[in-house]
PDB file of C-alpha atoms in Angstrom:
ATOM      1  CA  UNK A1251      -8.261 -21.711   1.987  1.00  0.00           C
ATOM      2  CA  UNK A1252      -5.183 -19.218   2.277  1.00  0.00           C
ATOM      3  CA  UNK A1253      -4.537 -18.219   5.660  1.00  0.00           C
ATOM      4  CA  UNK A1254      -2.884 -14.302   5.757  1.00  0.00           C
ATOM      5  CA  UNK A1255      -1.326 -12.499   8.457  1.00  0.00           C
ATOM      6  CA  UNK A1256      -0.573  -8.763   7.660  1.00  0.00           C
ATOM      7  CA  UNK A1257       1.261  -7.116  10.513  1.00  0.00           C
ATOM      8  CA  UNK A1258      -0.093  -3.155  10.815  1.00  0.00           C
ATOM      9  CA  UNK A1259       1.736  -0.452  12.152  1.00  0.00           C
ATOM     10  CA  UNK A1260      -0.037   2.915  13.118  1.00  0.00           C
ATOM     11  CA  UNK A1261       1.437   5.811  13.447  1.00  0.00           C
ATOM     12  CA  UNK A1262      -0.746   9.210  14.609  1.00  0.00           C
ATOM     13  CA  UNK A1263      -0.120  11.648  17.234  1.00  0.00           C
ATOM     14  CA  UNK A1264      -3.441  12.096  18.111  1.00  0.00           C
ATOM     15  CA  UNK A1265      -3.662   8.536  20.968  1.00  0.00           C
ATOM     16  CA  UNK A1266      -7.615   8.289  20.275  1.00  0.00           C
ATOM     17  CA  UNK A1267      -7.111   7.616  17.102  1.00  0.00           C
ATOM     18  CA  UNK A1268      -4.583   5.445  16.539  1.00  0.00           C
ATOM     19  CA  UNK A1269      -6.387   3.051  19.956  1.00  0.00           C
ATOM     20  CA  UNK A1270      -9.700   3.277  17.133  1.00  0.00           C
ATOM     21  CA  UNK A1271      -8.074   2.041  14.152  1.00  0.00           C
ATOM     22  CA  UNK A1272      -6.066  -0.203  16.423  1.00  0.00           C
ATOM     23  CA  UNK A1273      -9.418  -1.426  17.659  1.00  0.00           C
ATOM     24  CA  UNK A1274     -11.016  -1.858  14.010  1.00  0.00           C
ATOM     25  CA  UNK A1275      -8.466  -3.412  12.431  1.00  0.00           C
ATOM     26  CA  UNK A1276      -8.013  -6.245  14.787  1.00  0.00           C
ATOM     27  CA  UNK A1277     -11.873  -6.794  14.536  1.00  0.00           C
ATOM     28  CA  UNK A1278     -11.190  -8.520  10.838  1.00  0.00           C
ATOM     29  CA  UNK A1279      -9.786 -11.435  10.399  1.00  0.00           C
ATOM     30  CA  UNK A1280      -5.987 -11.567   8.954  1.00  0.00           C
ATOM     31  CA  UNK A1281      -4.871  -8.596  10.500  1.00  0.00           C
ATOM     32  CA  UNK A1282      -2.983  -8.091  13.662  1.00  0.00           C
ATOM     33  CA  UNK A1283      -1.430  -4.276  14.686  1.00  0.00           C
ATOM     34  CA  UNK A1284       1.816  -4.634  15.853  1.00  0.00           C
ATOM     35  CA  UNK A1285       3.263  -1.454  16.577  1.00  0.00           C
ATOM     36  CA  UNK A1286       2.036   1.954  17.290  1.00  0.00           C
ATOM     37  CA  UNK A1287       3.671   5.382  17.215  1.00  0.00           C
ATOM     38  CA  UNK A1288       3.320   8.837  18.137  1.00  0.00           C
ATOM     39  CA  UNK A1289       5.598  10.765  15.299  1.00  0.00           C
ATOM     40  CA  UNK A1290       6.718  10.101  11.893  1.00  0.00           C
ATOM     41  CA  UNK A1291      10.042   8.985  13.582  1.00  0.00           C
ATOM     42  CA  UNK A1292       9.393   6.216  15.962  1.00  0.00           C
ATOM     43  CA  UNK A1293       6.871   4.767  13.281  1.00  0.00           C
ATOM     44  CA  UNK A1294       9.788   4.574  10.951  1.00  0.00           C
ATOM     45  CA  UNK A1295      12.039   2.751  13.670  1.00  0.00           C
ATOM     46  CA  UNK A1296       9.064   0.050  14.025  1.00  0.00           C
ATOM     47  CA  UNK A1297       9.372  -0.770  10.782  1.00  0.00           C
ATOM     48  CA  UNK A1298      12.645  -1.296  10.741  1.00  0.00           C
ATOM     49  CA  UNK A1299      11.982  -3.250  13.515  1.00  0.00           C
ATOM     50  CA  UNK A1300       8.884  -5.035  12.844  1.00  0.00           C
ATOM     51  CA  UNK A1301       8.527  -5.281   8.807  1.00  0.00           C
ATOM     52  CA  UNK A1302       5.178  -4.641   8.993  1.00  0.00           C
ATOM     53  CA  UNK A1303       3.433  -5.381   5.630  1.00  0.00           C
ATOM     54  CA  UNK A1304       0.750  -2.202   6.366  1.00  0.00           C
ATOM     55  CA  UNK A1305       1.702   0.979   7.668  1.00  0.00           C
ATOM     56  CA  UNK A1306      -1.591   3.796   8.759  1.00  0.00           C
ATOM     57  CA  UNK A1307      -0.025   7.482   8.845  1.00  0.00           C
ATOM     58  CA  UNK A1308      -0.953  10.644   9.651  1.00  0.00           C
ATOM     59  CA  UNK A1309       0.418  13.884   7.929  1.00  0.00           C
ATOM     60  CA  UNK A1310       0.992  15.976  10.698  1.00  0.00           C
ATOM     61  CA  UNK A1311       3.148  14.387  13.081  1.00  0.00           C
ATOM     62  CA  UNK A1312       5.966  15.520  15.257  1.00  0.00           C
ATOM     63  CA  UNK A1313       9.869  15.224  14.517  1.00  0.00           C
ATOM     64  CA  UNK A1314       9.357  13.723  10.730  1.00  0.00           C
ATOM     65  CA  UNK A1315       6.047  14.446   8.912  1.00  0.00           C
ATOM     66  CA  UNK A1316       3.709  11.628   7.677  1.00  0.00           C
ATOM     67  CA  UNK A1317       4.987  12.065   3.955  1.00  0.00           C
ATOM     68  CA  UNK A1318       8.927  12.204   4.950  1.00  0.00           C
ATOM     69  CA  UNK A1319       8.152   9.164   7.138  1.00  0.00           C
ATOM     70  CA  UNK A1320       6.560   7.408   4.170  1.00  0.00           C
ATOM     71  CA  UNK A1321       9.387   8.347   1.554  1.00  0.00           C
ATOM     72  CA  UNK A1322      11.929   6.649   3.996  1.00  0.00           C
ATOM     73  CA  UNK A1323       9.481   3.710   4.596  1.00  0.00           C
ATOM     74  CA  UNK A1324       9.179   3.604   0.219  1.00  0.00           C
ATOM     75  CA  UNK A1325      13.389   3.509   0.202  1.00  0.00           C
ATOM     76  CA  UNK A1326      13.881   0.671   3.143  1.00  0.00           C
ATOM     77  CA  UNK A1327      10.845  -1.443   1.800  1.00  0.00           C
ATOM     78  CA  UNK A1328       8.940  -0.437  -1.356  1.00  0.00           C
ATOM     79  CA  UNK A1329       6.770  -3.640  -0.847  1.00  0.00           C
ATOM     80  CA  UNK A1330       4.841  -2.351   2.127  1.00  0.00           C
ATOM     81  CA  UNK A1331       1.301  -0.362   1.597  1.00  0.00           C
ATOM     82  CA  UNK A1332       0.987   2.900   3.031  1.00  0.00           C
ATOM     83  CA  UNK A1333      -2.346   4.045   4.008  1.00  0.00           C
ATOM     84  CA  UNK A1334      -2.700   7.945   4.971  1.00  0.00           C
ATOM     85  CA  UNK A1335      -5.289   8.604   7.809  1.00  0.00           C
ATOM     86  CA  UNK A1336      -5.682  12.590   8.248  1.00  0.00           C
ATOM     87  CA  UNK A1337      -7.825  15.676   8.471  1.00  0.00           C
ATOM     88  CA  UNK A1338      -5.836  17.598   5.618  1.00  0.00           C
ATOM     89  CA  UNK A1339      -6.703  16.690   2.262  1.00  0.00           C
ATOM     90  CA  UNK A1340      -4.371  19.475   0.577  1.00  0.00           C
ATOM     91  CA  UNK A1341      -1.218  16.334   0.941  1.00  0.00           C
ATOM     92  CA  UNK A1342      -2.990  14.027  -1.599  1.00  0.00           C
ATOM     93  CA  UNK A1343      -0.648  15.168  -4.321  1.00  0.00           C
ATOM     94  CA  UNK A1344       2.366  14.628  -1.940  1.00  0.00           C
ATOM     95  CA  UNK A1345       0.915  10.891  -0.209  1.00  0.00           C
ATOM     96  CA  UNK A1346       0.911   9.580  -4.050  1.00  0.00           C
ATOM     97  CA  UNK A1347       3.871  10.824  -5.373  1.00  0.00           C
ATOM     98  CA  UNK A1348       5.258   8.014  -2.744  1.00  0.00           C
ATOM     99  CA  UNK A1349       2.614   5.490  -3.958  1.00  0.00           C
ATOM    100  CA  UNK A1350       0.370   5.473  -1.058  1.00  0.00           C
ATOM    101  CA  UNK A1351      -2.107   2.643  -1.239  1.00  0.00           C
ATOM    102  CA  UNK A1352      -4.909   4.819   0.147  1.00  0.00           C
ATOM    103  CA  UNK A1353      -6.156   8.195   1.520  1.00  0.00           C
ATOM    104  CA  UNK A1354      -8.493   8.385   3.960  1.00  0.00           C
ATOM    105  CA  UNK A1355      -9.571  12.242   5.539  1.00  0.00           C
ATOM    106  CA  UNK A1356     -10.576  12.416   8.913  1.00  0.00           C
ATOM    107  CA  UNK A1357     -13.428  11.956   9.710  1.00  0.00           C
ATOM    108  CA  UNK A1358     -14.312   8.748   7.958  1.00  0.00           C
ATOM    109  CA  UNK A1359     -16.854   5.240   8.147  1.00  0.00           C
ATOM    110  CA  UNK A1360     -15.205   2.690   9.364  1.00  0.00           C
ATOM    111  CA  UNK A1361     -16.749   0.874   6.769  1.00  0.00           C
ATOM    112  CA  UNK A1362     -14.489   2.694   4.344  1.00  0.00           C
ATOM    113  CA  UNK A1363     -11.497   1.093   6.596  1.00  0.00           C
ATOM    114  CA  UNK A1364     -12.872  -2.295   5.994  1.00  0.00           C
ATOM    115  CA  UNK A1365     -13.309  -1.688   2.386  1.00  0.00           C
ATOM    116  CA  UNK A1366      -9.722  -0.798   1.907  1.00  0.00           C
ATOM    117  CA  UNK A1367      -8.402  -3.642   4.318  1.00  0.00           C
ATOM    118  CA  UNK A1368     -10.680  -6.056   2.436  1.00  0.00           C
ATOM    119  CA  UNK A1369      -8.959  -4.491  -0.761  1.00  0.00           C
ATOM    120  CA  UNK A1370      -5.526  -5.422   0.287  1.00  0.00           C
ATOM    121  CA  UNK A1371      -6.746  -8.768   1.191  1.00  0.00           C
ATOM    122  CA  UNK A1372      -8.277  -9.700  -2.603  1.00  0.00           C
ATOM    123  CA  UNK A1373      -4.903  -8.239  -4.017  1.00  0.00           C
ATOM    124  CA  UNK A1374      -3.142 -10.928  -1.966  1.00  0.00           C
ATOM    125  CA  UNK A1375      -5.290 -13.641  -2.784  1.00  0.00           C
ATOM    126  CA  UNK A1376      -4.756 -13.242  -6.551  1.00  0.00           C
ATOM    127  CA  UNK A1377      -1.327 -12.483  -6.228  1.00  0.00           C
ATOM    128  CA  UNK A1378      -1.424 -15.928  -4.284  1.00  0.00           C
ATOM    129  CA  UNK A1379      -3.257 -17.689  -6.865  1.00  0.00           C
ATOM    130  CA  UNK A1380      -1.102 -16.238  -9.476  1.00  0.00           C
ATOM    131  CA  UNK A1381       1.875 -17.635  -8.159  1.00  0.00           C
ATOM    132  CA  UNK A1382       0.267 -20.950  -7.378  1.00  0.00           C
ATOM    133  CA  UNK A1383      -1.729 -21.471 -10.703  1.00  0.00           C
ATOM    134  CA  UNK A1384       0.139 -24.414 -12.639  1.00  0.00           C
ATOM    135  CA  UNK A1385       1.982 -22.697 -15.767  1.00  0.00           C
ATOM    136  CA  UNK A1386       0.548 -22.937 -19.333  1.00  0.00           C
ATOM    137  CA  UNK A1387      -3.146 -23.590 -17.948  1.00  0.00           C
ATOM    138  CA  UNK A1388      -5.810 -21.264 -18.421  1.00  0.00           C
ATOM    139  CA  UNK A1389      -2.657 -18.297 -19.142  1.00  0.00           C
ATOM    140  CA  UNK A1390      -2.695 -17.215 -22.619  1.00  0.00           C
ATOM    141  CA  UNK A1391       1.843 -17.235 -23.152  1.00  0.00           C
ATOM    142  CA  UNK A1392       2.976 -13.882 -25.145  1.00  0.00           C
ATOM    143  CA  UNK A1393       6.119 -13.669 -26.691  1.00  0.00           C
ATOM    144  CA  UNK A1394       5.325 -10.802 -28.420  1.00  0.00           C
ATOM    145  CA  UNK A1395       3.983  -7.044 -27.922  1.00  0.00           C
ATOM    146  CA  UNK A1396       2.060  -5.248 -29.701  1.00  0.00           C
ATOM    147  CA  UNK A1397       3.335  -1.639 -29.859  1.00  0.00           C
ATOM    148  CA  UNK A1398       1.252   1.630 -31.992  1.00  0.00           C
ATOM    149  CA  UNK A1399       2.768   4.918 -32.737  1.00  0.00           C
ATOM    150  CA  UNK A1400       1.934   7.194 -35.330  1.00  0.00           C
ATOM    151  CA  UNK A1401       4.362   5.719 -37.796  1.00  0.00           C
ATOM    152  CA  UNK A1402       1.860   2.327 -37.449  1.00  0.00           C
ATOM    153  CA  UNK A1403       2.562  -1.138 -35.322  1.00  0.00           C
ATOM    154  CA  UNK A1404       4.619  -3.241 -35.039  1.00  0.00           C
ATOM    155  CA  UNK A1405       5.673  -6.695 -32.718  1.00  0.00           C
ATOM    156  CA  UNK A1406       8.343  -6.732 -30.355  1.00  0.00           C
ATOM    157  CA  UNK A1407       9.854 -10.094 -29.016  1.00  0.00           C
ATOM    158  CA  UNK A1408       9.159  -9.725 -25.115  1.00  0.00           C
ATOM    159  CA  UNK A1409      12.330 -11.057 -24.454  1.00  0.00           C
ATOM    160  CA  UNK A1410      14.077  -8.246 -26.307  1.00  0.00           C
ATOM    161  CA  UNK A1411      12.002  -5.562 -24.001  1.00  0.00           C
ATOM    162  CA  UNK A1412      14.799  -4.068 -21.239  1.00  0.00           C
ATOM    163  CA  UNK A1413      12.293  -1.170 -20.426  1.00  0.00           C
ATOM    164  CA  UNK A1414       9.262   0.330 -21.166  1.00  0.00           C
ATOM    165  CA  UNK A1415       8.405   3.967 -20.754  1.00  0.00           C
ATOM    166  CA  UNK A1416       5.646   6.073 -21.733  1.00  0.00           C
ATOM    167  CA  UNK A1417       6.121   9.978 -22.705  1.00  0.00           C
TER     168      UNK A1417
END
């Protein structure tokens, strides 16, 4: 059995809400909250601070907005999952652009928290089992690519790949 721990930080200057998703997420197992702020600023500083490996932002948030406060949480740590929480669905363009791992709009079901918690936990387990699995069993090995364009297809030796971009 895997045992995870994701630290949480919420961020929401509304204090009602960030005291209920504080409250739900520490009702399932694996996830403690750690820090909570008022504006897009302090939440920033408690990740510095904290690491967290889950950070729950609002849009509209005093001194730096929710989306400004994710693109500097995206530069200092790309590996931690941003989850927007808000009334205003007009930012969904702008809360992907900086890979959000979810958008929720205000108001939701808390079951759709748990569903997207429970989500986060199922990636880690893989990514877990990936990294534990014994290598060469049950993992099909390619060493090459398969690669069509209109001229046709043709192989490429993956260890000749440097990057890979679609247009």
């Amino acid at each position: 059995m895997i045992i995870m721990d994701f630290k949480v930080v919420i961020a929401d200057d509304d204090e009602g809400m960030c005291k209920l998703l504080a409250k739900a997420i520490e009702k399932i197992d694996g996830f403690s909250v750690v820090g909570e702020a008022s504006d897009g600023e302090e939440a920033f500083r408690l990740v510095e601070k904290l690491n967290p490996d889950i950070v729950f932002l609002d849009v509209e948030m005093p001194v730096l907005s929710g989306i400004e406060c994710a693109n500097m949480i995206a530069d200092y740590n790309p590996l931690i999952k941003i989850i927007f929480v808000t009334a205003h669905e007009e930012y969904m363009p702008d809360a992907f652009k900086v890979y959000a791992f979810d958008y929720m709009v205000k108001p939701f079901k808390i079951e759709r928290l748990y569903q997207t918690l429970q989500h986060l936990k199922n990636i880690a387990v893989r990514r877990n089992e990936e990294t534990t699995a014994v290598p060469g069993i049950n993992k099909p090995e390619l060493d090459k690519l398969l690669i069509r364009s209109k001229e046709g297809v043709i192989l490429v030796d993956i260890d000749d790949i440097i990057l890979i971009q679609r247009e």
